[in-house]
Tab-separated table of C-alpha atoms in Angstrom:
chain	number	residue	atom	x	y	z
A	218	UNK	CA	18.376	20.877	22.138
A	219	UNK	CA	19.155	19.681	18.399
A	220	UNK	CA	18.324	22.232	15.682
A	221	UNK	CA	15.916	21.372	12.995
A	222	UNK	CA	18.482	20.899	10.382
A	223	UNK	CA	20.339	18.271	12.522
A	224	UNK	CA	16.905	16.430	13.087
A	225	UNK	CA	16.230	16.518	9.256
A	226	UNK	CA	19.761	15.203	8.543
A	227	UNK	CA	19.295	12.391	11.162
A	228	UNK	CA	15.802	11.497	9.583
A	229	UNK	CA	17.124	11.238	6.272
A	230	UNK	CA	19.611	8.684	7.353
A	231	UNK	CA	16.625	6.523	8.999
A	232	UNK	CA	16.024	8.116	12.391
A	233	UNK	CA	12.347	7.830	13.015
A	234	UNK	CA	12.865	9.316	16.374
A	235	UNK	CA	14.209	12.457	14.936
A	236	UNK	CA	11.493	12.620	12.590
A	237	UNK	CA	9.109	12.209	15.240
A	238	UNK	CA	10.472	15.081	17.171
A	239	UNK	CA	10.267	17.381	14.122
A	240	UNK	CA	6.683	16.737	13.780
A	241	UNK	CA	6.080	17.211	17.564
A	242	UNK	CA	8.082	20.525	17.483
A	243	UNK	CA	6.047	21.711	14.462
A	244	UNK	CA	2.524	20.124	15.203
A	245	UNK	CA	1.066	23.462	16.329
A	246	UNK	CA	1.837	25.434	13.321
A	247	UNK	CA	0.905	22.437	10.919
A	248	UNK	CA	-2.687	22.054	12.877
A	249	UNK	CA	-3.230	25.866	12.487
A	250	UNK	CA	-2.756	25.531	8.904
A	251	UNK	CA	-5.278	22.634	8.815
A	252	UNK	CA	-7.698	24.322	10.935
A	253	UNK	CA	-7.481	27.665	8.783
A	254	UNK	CA	-8.252	25.397	5.466
A	255	UNK	CA	-10.594	23.109	6.682
A	256	UNK	CA	-12.317	24.793	9.717
A	257	UNK	CA	-13.285	21.588	11.477
A	258	UNK	CA	-11.353	19.957	14.069
A	259	UNK	CA	-11.735	16.109	12.803
A	260	UNK	CA	-10.972	17.091	9.211
A	261	UNK	CA	-8.029	18.964	10.579
A	262	UNK	CA	-6.780	15.893	12.601
A	263	UNK	CA	-7.189	13.754	9.393
A	264	UNK	CA	-5.038	16.139	7.485
A	265	UNK	CA	-2.472	16.347	10.180
A	266	UNK	CA	-2.202	12.557	10.040
A	267	UNK	CA	-1.879	12.183	6.404
A	268	UNK	CA	0.779	14.964	6.434
A	269	UNK	CA	2.624	13.132	8.723
A	270	UNK	CA	2.837	10.152	6.608
A	271	UNK	CA	3.634	12.246	3.628
A	272	UNK	CA	6.387	13.793	5.671
A	273	UNK	CA	7.817	10.394	6.311
A	274	UNK	CA	7.887	9.401	2.768
A	275	UNK	CA	9.238	12.569	1.555
A	276	UNK	CA	11.427	13.809	4.215
A	277	UNK	CA	14.626	13.260	1.736
A	278	UNK	CA	13.073	15.788	-0.477
A	279	UNK	CA	13.982	18.758	1.480
A	280	UNK	CA	16.546	21.014	0.219
A	281	UNK	CA	17.057	23.463	2.967
A	282	UNK	CA	17.106	21.547	6.181
A	283	UNK	CA	16.771	24.929	8.057
A	284	UNK	CA	13.495	25.460	6.306
A	285	UNK	CA	11.537	22.207	7.680
A	286	UNK	CA	8.899	24.129	9.289
A	287	UNK	CA	7.617	25.860	6.292
A	288	UNK	CA	8.065	22.582	4.427
A	289	UNK	CA	5.779	20.906	6.726
A	290	UNK	CA	3.339	23.538	6.625
A	291	UNK	CA	3.389	23.373	2.929
A	292	UNK	CA	2.726	19.622	3.439
A	293	UNK	CA	-0.112	20.187	5.310
A	294	UNK	CA	-1.494	22.918	2.803
A	295	UNK	CA	-1.267	20.521	0.214
A	296	UNK	CA	-3.075	17.697	1.815
A	297	UNK	CA	-5.758	20.081	2.639
A	298	UNK	CA	-6.261	21.308	-0.675
A	299	UNK	CA	-6.302	18.053	-1.970
A	300	UNK	CA	-9.344	17.267	0.386
A	301	UNK	CA	-11.178	20.373	-0.607
A	302	UNK	CA	-10.755	19.548	-4.239
A	303	UNK	CA	-12.263	16.146	-3.930
A	304	UNK	CA	-15.085	17.554	-1.489
A	305	UNK	CA	-16.209	20.487	-3.785
A	306	UNK	CA	-15.620	18.981	-7.354
A	307	UNK	CA	-16.132	15.141	-7.212
A	308	UNK	CA	-19.487	13.354	-6.430
A	309	UNK	CA	-19.296	11.020	-3.636
A	310	UNK	CA	-19.174	7.964	-5.575
A	311	UNK	CA	-16.239	9.210	-7.651
A	312	UNK	CA	-13.888	10.430	-4.579
A	313	UNK	CA	-11.913	7.052	-5.032
A	314	UNK	CA	-11.115	7.899	-8.795
A	315	UNK	CA	-10.319	11.550	-7.844
A	316	UNK	CA	-7.599	10.197	-5.408
A	317	UNK	CA	-6.128	7.877	-8.002
A	318	UNK	CA	-5.999	10.611	-10.737
A	319	UNK	CA	-4.521	13.132	-8.371
A	320	UNK	CA	-1.430	10.912	-7.800
A	321	UNK	CA	-0.151	11.223	-11.561
A	322	UNK	CA	1.158	14.660	-10.727
A	323	UNK	CA	1.635	14.454	-7.016
A	324	UNK	CA	4.244	12.923	-4.779
A	325	UNK	CA	6.440	9.989	-5.783
A	326	UNK	CA	5.344	6.637	-5.149
A	327	UNK	CA	5.702	5.770	-1.562
A	328	UNK	CA	7.204	2.460	-2.015
A	329	UNK	CA	9.883	3.956	-4.228
A	330	UNK	CA	10.940	6.638	-1.781
A	331	UNK	CA	10.799	4.220	1.166
A	332	UNK	CA	13.001	1.958	-0.729
A	333	UNK	CA	15.868	4.769	-0.887
A	334	UNK	CA	16.272	5.032	2.896
A	335	UNK	CA	16.266	3.141	6.251
A	336	UNK	CA	12.820	4.489	7.481
A	337	UNK	CA	11.247	1.722	5.245
A	338	UNK	CA	11.944	-0.917	8.091
A	339	UNK	CA	10.295	1.299	10.684
A	340	UNK	CA	7.209	1.819	8.430
A	341	UNK	CA	6.676	-1.879	7.918
A	342	UNK	CA	7.295	-2.440	11.650
A	343	UNK	CA	4.647	0.115	12.433
A	344	UNK	CA	2.204	-1.544	9.892
A	345	UNK	CA	2.859	-4.992	11.271
A	346	UNK	CA	1.555	-3.665	14.743
A	347	UNK	CA	-1.920	-2.799	12.969
A	348	UNK	CA	-4.836	-4.931	13.249
A	349	UNK	CA	-5.117	-7.212	10.203
A	350	UNK	CA	-7.995	-5.248	8.739
A	351	UNK	CA	-6.210	-1.867	8.986
A	352	UNK	CA	-3.012	-3.251	7.915
A	353	UNK	CA	-4.414	-4.779	4.771
A	354	UNK	CA	-6.128	-1.579	3.456
A	355	UNK	CA	-2.995	0.230	4.346
A	356	UNK	CA	-0.925	-1.924	2.322
A	357	UNK	CA	-3.378	-1.527	-0.665
A	358	UNK	CA	-3.800	2.218	-0.351
A	359	UNK	CA	-0.249	3.118	-0.019
A	360	UNK	CA	1.943	0.657	-1.697
A	361	UNK	CA	-0.117	-0.913	-4.537
A	362	UNK	CA	-2.106	0.685	-7.501
A	363	UNK	CA	-5.452	-0.467	-5.721
A	364	UNK	CA	-6.002	2.946	-4.389
A	365	UNK	CA	-9.602	3.796	-4.906
A	366	UNK	CA	-11.877	3.169	-1.906
A	367	UNK	CA	-14.222	1.238	-4.032
A	368	UNK	CA	-11.559	-1.122	-5.340
A	369	UNK	CA	-10.108	-1.688	-1.969
A	370	UNK	CA	-13.736	-2.403	-0.563
A	371	UNK	CA	-14.410	-4.716	-3.296
A	372	UNK	CA	-11.100	-6.688	-2.607
A	373	UNK	CA	-11.508	-6.799	0.972
A	374	UNK	CA	-15.266	-7.774	0.656
A	375	UNK	CA	-16.367	-4.900	2.951
A	376	UNK	CA	-18.285	-1.573	2.824
A	377	UNK	CA	-16.717	1.770	1.581
A	378	UNK	CA	-17.449	3.150	4.823
A	379	UNK	CA	-15.469	0.294	6.569
A	380	UNK	CA	-12.518	1.118	4.268
A	381	UNK	CA	-12.582	4.923	5.248
A	382	UNK	CA	-12.882	4.140	8.850
A	383	UNK	CA	-10.050	1.626	8.698
A	384	UNK	CA	-7.866	4.019	6.886
A	385	UNK	CA	-8.731	6.679	9.340
A	386	UNK	CA	-7.765	4.507	12.309
A	387	UNK	CA	-4.424	3.278	10.555
A	388	UNK	CA	-3.444	6.784	9.654
A	389	UNK	CA	-3.892	7.773	13.385
A	390	UNK	CA	-2.034	5.008	14.930
A	391	UNK	CA	0.804	5.299	12.196
A	392	UNK	CA	1.008	8.964	12.969
A	393	UNK	CA	1.027	8.338	16.762
A	394	UNK	CA	3.836	5.741	16.473
A	395	UNK	CA	5.805	8.048	14.521
A	396	UNK	CA	5.418	10.757	17.098
A	397	UNK	CA	6.293	8.143	19.697
A	398	UNK	CA	9.066	6.943	17.749
A	399	UNK	CA	9.999	3.573	19.278
A	400	UNK	CA	13.525	2.667	19.588
A	401	UNK	CA	13.024	-1.026	19.036
A	402	UNK	CA	14.878	-3.034	16.454
A	403	UNK	CA	13.041	-3.478	13.305
A	404	UNK	CA	12.466	-6.333	10.798
A	405	UNK	CA	14.690	-6.472	7.966
A	406	UNK	CA	12.051	-5.522	5.364
A	407	UNK	CA	14.190	-5.567	2.488
A	408	UNK	CA	15.109	-9.396	2.979
A	409	UNK	CA	11.273	-10.285	3.316
A	410	UNK	CA	10.358	-8.324	0.255
A	411	UNK	CA	13.297	-10.055	-1.721
A	412	UNK	CA	12.242	-13.513	-0.625
A	413	UNK	CA	8.578	-12.966	-1.719
A	414	UNK	CA	9.580	-11.381	-4.758
A	415	UNK	CA	11.733	-14.409	-5.717
A	416	UNK	CA	8.745	-16.671	-4.760
A	417	UNK	CA	6.246	-14.649	-7.136
A	418	UNK	CA	8.772	-14.657	-10.129
A	419	UNK	CA	9.463	-18.390	-9.628
A	420	UNK	CA	5.744	-19.102	-9.439
A	421	UNK	CA	4.438	-17.192	-12.502
A	422	UNK	CA	7.501	-18.439	-14.414
A	423	UNK	CA	6.539	-22.010	-13.488
A	424	UNK	CA	2.903	-21.314	-14.616
A	425	UNK	CA	4.108	-20.321	-17.867
A	426	UNK	CA	5.911	-23.627	-18.114
A	427	UNK	CA	2.663	-25.394	-17.262
A	428	UNK	CA	3.999	-26.345	-13.842
A	429	UNK	CA	1.830	-24.241	-11.411
A	430	UNK	CA	0.577	-27.022	-9.311
A	431	UNK	CA	4.095	-28.107	-8.492
A	432	UNK	CA	5.260	-24.645	-7.579
A	433	UNK	CA	2.057	-23.861	-5.363
A	434	UNK	CA	2.796	-27.271	-3.372
A	435	UNK	CA	5.801	-25.862	-1.911
A	436	UNK	CA	4.343	-22.894	-0.092
A	437	UNK	CA	0.686	-23.119	-0.208
A	438	UNK	CA	-1.224	-25.311	2.369
A	439	UNK	CA	-3.191	-28.185	0.337
A	440	UNK	CA	-6.364	-26.682	1.981
A	441	UNK	CA	-5.992	-23.336	0.839
A	442	UNK	CA	-9.075	-21.399	-0.160
A	443	UNK	CA	-9.328	-19.221	-3.173
A	444	UNK	CA	-11.780	-16.584	-3.679
A	445	UNK	CA	-12.172	-15.552	-7.420
A	446	UNK	CA	-13.206	-12.101	-8.689
A	447	UNK	CA	-16.746	-13.235	-9.044
A	448	UNK	CA	-16.922	-14.359	-5.445
A	449	UNK	CA	-16.856	-18.087	-6.063
A	450	UNK	CA	-14.662	-20.150	-3.885
A	451	UNK	CA	-12.524	-23.187	-5.139
A	452	UNK	CA	-9.617	-25.028	-3.660
A	453	UNK	CA	-5.940	-24.820	-4.700
A	454	UNK	CA	-6.549	-27.658	-7.389
A	455	UNK	CA	-8.486	-25.444	-9.758
A	456	UNK	CA	-6.011	-22.687	-10.113
A	457	UNK	CA	-3.469	-24.586	-12.424
A	458	UNK	CA	-6.417	-25.443	-14.594
A	459	UNK	CA	-7.534	-21.733	-14.766
A	460	UNK	CA	-4.111	-20.459	-15.484
A	461	UNK	CA	-3.474	-23.179	-18.232
A	462	UNK	CA	-6.821	-22.193	-19.968
A	463	UNK	CA	-5.401	-18.701	-20.075
A	464	UNK	CA	-2.155	-19.831	-21.444
A	465	UNK	CA	-3.960	-21.894	-24.183
A	466	UNK	CA	-6.038	-18.658	-24.943
A	467	UNK	CA	-2.803	-16.661	-25.354
A	468	UNK	CA	-2.892	-14.701	-22.221
A	469	UNK	CA	0.385	-14.059	-20.517
A	470	UNK	CA	0.724	-12.709	-17.032
A	471	UNK	CA	3.316	-10.097	-16.060
A	472	UNK	CA	4.311	-9.667	-12.456
A	473	UNK	CA	4.493	-5.828	-11.622
A	474	UNK	CA	4.701	-5.500	-7.836
A	475	UNK	CA	5.008	-7.529	-4.695
A	476	UNK	CA	4.188	-6.115	-1.181
A	477	UNK	CA	4.893	-8.261	1.699
A	478	UNK	CA	4.315	-8.345	5.506
A	479	UNK	CA	4.615	-11.079	7.918
A	480	UNK	CA	1.100	-12.282	7.139
A	481	UNK	CA	0.023	-10.726	4.152
A	482	UNK	CA	1.517	-10.786	0.494
A	483	UNK	CA	0.047	-8.879	-2.318
A	484	UNK	CA	1.101	-9.698	-5.949
A	485	UNK	CA	-0.051	-7.235	-8.800
A	486	UNK	CA	0.185	-8.510	-12.321
A	487	UNK	CA	-0.673	-7.306	-15.926
A	488	UNK	CA	-2.445	-9.732	-17.980
A	489	UNK	CA	-1.779	-9.452	-21.813
A	490	UNK	CA	-4.133	-10.780	-24.190
A	491	UNK	CA	-3.606	-11.856	-27.595
A	492	UNK	CA	-3.845	-9.279	-30.538
A	493	UNK	CA	-6.541	-11.067	-31.959
A	494	UNK	CA	-8.649	-11.068	-28.697
A	495	UNK	CA	-7.705	-7.902	-26.794
A	496	UNK	CA	-10.486	-7.944	-24.410
A	497	UNK	CA	-10.087	-11.721	-23.387
A	498	UNK	CA	-9.127	-11.078	-19.797
A	499	UNK	CA	-9.156	-7.859	-17.929
A	500	UNK	CA	-5.773	-5.751	-17.853
A	501	UNK	CA	-4.589	-6.739	-14.409
A	502	UNK	CA	-5.114	-8.965	-11.535
A	503	UNK	CA	-4.375	-8.633	-7.870
A	504	UNK	CA	-3.331	-11.686	-5.588
A	505	UNK	CA	-3.737	-11.220	-1.901
A	506	UNK	CA	-2.324	-14.048	-0.038
A	507	UNK	CA	-3.059	-14.725	3.512
A	508	UNK	CA	-0.247	-16.641	5.445
A	509	UNK	CA	-0.629	-19.051	8.088
A	510	UNK	CA	2.732	-20.212	9.731
A	511	UNK	CA	4.215	-19.183	6.426
A	512	UNK	CA	2.289	-21.004	3.973
A	513	UNK	CA	-0.693	-19.640	2.214
A	514	UNK	CA	-4.129	-20.498	3.892
A	515	UNK	CA	-6.174	-18.118	1.731
A	516	UNK	CA	-6.260	-16.107	-1.395
A	517	UNK	CA	-8.352	-13.400	-2.836
A	518	UNK	CA	-8.270	-12.533	-6.591
A	519	UNK	CA	-9.287	-9.325	-7.683
A	520	UNK	CA	-9.325	-7.260	-11.268
A	521	UNK	CA	-8.952	-3.663	-10.485
A	522	UNK	CA	-11.049	-1.292	-12.598
A	523	UNK	CA	-7.723	0.646	-13.641
A	524	UNK	CA	-4.392	-0.815	-14.045
């Protein structure tokens, strides 16, 4: 039977199966910590699922591979303490804000960590297996700055309770997939992300040149439906007009992040207003593109409350 240190080194090199073995080997101790701190089986299970995803993102942070057991229990303890802080100190309506603010001093950004090792492809393959609703809320929650339940709910046009439920279900399925650690080949996520980053950069650059209509015609369906932050629906033809209005008013868009799966592509962009009119537009906008056979069939635009 391989030693913990051997499994850690293999997991750091991208072997999801070895990470799954580590989690299975230490599950009892991790669950005991969660039960001791939360005192409720369902809350403890939620904490265990969250801890598995944190371990996935941060396995490369372990300095002593022989001490992975205490490290995993520490991860569970931190997850539980975070849950307790939110439950005790934050009104229900403000829980999401606490989650977002807690990130500032918390673990590194998941996307940045995953970019550094081969487990990224496994993660995205597992995400692709989720139902569309669970996949979208997971992409927003873990790979964009749209992390609050309220913002995710508004963007997805669904109740906050549904967002919580979908995230819970997604965490459970991802944690189960990690424990099962399928050995199948995974898509090349880096190539997919690079493709959509290039498309996003070219589209924004074309928009600043007043050529957005031409850029959209290349990878958007002519019948694409656009849902604006106000809830208004328009066709593709109105987007260049709206963008040109922003440009004429001195507003510039800066692409900050692109998150891509096979069926959903998310852009995050800053909106820089002119000095003489600093509140002309909200500080940022999120574009969620829903693809149909490789072309954009629907788009939702949303202004997060915090950029």
